[in-house]
Coordinates of C-alpha atoms in Angstrom, one line a residue:
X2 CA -24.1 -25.2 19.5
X3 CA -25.6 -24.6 16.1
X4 CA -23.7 -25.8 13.1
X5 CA -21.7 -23.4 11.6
X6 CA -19.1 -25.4 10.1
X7 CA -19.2 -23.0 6.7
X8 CA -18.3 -19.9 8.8
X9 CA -15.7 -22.0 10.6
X10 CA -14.3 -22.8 7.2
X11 CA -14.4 -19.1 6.3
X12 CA -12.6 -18.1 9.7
X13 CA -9.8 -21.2 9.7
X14 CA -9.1 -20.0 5.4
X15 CA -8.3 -16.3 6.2
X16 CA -4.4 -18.0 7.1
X17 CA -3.5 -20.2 4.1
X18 CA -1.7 -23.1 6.1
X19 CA 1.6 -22.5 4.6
X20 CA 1.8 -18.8 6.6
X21 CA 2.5 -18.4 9.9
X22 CA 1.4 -14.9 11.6
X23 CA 4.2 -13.3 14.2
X24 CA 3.0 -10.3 15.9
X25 CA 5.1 -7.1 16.9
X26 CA 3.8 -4.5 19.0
X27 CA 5.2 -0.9 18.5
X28 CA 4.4 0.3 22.2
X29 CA 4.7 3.6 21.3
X30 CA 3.1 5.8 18.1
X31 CA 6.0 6.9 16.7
X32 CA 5.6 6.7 12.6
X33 CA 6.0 4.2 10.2
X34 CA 9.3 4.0 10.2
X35 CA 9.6 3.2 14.0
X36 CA 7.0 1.0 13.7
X37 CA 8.9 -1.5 10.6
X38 CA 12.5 -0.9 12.8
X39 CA 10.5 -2.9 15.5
X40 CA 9.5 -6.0 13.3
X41 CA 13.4 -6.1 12.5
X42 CA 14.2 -9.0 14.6
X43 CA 11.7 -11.4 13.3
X44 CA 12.6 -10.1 9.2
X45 CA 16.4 -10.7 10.0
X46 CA 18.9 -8.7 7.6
X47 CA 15.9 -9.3 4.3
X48 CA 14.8 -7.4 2.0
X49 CA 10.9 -7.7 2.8
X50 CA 7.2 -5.8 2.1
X51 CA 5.3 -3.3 3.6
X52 CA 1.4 -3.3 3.9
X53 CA -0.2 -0.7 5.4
X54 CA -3.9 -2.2 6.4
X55 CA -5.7 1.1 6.1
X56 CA -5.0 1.2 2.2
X57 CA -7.4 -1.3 0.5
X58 CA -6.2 -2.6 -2.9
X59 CA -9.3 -2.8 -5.4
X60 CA -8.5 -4.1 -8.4
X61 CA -11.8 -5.7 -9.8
X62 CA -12.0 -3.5 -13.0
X63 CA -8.3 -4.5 -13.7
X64 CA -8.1 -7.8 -15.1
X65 CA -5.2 -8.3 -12.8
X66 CA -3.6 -11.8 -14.0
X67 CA -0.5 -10.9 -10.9
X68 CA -1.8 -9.3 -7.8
X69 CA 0.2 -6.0 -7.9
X70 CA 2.0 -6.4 -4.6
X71 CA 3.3 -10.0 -6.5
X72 CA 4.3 -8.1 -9.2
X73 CA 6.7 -5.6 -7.6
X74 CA 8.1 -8.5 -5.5
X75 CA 8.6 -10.2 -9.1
X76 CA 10.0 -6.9 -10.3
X77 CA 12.6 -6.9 -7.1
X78 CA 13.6 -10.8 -7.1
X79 CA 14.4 -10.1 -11.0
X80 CA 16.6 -6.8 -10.8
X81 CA 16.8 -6.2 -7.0
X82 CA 15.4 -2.5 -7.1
X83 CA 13.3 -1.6 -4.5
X84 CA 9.6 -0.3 -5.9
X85 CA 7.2 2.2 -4.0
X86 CA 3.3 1.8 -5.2
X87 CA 2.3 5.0 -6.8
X88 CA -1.5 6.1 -8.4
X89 CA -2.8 9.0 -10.1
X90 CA -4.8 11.3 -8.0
X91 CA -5.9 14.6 -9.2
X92 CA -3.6 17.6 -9.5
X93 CA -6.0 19.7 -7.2
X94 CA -5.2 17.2 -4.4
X95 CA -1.5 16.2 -4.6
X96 CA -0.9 18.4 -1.2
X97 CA -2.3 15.5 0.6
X98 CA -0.1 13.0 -0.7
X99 CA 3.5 12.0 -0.9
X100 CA 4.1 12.3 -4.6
X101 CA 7.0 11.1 -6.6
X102 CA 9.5 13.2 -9.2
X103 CA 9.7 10.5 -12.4
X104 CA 12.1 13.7 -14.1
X105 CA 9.4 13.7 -16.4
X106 CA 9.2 10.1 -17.5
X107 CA 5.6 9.1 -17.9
X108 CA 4.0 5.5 -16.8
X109 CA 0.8 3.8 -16.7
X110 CA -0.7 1.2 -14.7
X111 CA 1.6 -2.1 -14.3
X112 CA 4.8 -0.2 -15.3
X113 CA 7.9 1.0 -13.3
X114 CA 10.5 3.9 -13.6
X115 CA 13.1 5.7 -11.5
X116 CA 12.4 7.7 -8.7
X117 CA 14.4 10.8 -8.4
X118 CA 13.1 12.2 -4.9
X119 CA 9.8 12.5 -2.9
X120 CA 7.9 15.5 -2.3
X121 CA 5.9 15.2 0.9
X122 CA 2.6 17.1 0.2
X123 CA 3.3 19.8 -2.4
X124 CA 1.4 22.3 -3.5
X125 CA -0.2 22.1 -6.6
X126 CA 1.5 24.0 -8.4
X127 CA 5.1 22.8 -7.0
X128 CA 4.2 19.2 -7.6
X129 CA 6.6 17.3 -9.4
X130 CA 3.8 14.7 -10.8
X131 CA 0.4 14.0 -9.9
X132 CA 1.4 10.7 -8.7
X133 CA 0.8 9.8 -5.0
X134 CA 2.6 7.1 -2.9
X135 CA 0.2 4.3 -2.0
X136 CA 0.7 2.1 1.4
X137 CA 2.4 -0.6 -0.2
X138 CA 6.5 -0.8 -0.8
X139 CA 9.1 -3.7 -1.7
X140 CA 12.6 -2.7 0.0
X141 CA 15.6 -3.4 -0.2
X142 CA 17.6 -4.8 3.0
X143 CA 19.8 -1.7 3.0
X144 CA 17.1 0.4 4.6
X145 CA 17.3 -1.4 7.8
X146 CA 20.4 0.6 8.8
X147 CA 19.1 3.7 7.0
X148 CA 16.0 3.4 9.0
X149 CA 18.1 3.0 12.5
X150 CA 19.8 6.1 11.9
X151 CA 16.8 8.4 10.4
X152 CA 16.2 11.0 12.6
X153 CA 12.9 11.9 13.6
X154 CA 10.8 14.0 10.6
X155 CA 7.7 15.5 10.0
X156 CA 4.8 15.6 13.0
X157 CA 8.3 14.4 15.4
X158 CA 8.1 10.5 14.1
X159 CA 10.7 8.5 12.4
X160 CA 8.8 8.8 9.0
X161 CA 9.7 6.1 5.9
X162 CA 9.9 8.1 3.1
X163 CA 12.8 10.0 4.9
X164 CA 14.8 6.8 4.6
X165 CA 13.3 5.7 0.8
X166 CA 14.7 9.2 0.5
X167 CA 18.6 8.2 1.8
X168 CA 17.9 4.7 0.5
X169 CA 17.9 6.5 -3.0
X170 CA 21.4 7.9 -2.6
X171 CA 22.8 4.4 -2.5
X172 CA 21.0 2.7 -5.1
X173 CA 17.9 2.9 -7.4
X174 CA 14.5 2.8 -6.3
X175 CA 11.2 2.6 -8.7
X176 CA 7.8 3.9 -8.5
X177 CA 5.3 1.3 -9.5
X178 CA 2.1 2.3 -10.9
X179 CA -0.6 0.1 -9.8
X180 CA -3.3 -1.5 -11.2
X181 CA -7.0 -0.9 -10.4
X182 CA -7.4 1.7 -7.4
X183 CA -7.2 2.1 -3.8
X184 CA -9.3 2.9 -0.8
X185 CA -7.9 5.2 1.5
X186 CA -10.0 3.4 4.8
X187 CA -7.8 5.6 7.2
X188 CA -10.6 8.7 6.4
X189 CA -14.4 7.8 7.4
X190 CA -15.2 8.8 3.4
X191 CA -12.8 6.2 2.6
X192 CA -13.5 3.4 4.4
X193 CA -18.0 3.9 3.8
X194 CA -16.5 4.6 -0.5
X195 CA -14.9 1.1 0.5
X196 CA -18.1 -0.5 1.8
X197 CA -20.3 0.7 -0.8
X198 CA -17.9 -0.1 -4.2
X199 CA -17.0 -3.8 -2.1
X200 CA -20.8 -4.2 -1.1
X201 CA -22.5 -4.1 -4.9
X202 CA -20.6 -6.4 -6.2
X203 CA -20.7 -9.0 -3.4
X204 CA -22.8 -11.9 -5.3
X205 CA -25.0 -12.4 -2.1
X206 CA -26.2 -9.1 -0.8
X207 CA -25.0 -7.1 -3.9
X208 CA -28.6 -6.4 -5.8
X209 CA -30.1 -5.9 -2.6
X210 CA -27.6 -3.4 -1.5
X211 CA -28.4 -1.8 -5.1
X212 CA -31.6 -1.7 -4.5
X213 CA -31.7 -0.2 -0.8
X214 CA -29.1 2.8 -2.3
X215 CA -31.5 3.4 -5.3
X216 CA -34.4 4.2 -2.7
X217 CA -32.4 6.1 -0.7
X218 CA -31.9 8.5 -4.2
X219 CA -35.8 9.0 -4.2

């Protein structure tokens, strides 16, 4: 009954009105993989992007002037190579990541290069870079029949890279080094690092936020 119309507003703009949402349940748990194979029938035969939600793209130190996502779909529409988001983590934590073998080619932030394979959580000192895979890919349409004929992988699921992996027999596929960083919000530290980076620079509630943390350091 009150008048909210500015939250309505805030609601009604998270949908621009030239998107339309279409929802695709999984029904089962059964990897990544599985889970793009059952949004097939609403992409059609299309190349398209993946966006894993618990990844949070933060790229306010960047001076982004493309969103990198827009870039690697720019980077695809121009030479039709399919690009995997990568990011530098450090070498005493690359067994927690899918990393990517560059055969020694070295890239920074906003550039691209060959992948030559995957290494799915190597050990330190097996690791072929210390370059992790980050939620968010541009593929090409020939993975759809890849992906129909993966077999099921690691933990028993139909896993992603395991067809990036095939995909890369058949043509090239680039590693893309982001801009800015992530925030891995599928761990609790993640998502509260998420919060508190996000919550200090809000314009609103940032300098009280600042100043709530600095008494919690007394």
């Amino acid at each position: 009954k009150r008048v909210t119309r500015e939250l309505l507003e805030d609601v009604q703009a998270i949908v621009p009105k030239d998107v339309t949402i279409m929802h695709v349940r999984q029904g089962v748990a059964n990897g990544l993989g599985h889970a793009i194979m059952c949004a097939h029938p609403v992409v059609g035969d299309n190349p398209f992007a993946v966006v894993l939600p618990d990844v949070i793209m933060d790229d306010a130190a960047s001076n982004l002037k493309k969103d990198n996502l827009a870039e690697m779909v720019s980077r695809f529409n121009t030479n039709r190579v399919s690009q995997v988001m990568v990011e530098e983590v450090p070498e005493e934590d690359v067994s927690k990541f899918g990393v990517v073998d560059l055969d020694g080619a070295k890239i920074t932030a906003g550039q691209s290069a060959k992948i030559h394979a995957t290494v799915e959580k190597p050990a330190k000192d097996e690791a072929p870079s210390n370059l992790a895979v980050v939620g968010r890919y541009v593929l090409s349409e020939k993975i759809w029949e890849l992906l129909e004929f993966t077999p099921p992988g690691a933990g028993g699921e139909v896993q992603l890279t395991d067809a990036i992996a095939s995909l890369m027999n058949l043509e090239q596929v680039d590693a893309y080094y982001m801009k800015g960083k992530s925030h891995d919000c599928g761990s609790k530290i993640g998502y509260m690092k998420a919060n508190v980076d996000f919550a200090l620079r809000h314009p609103e509630i940032g300098p009280a936020f600042k100043e709530y943390l600095a008494s919690k350091n007394g």
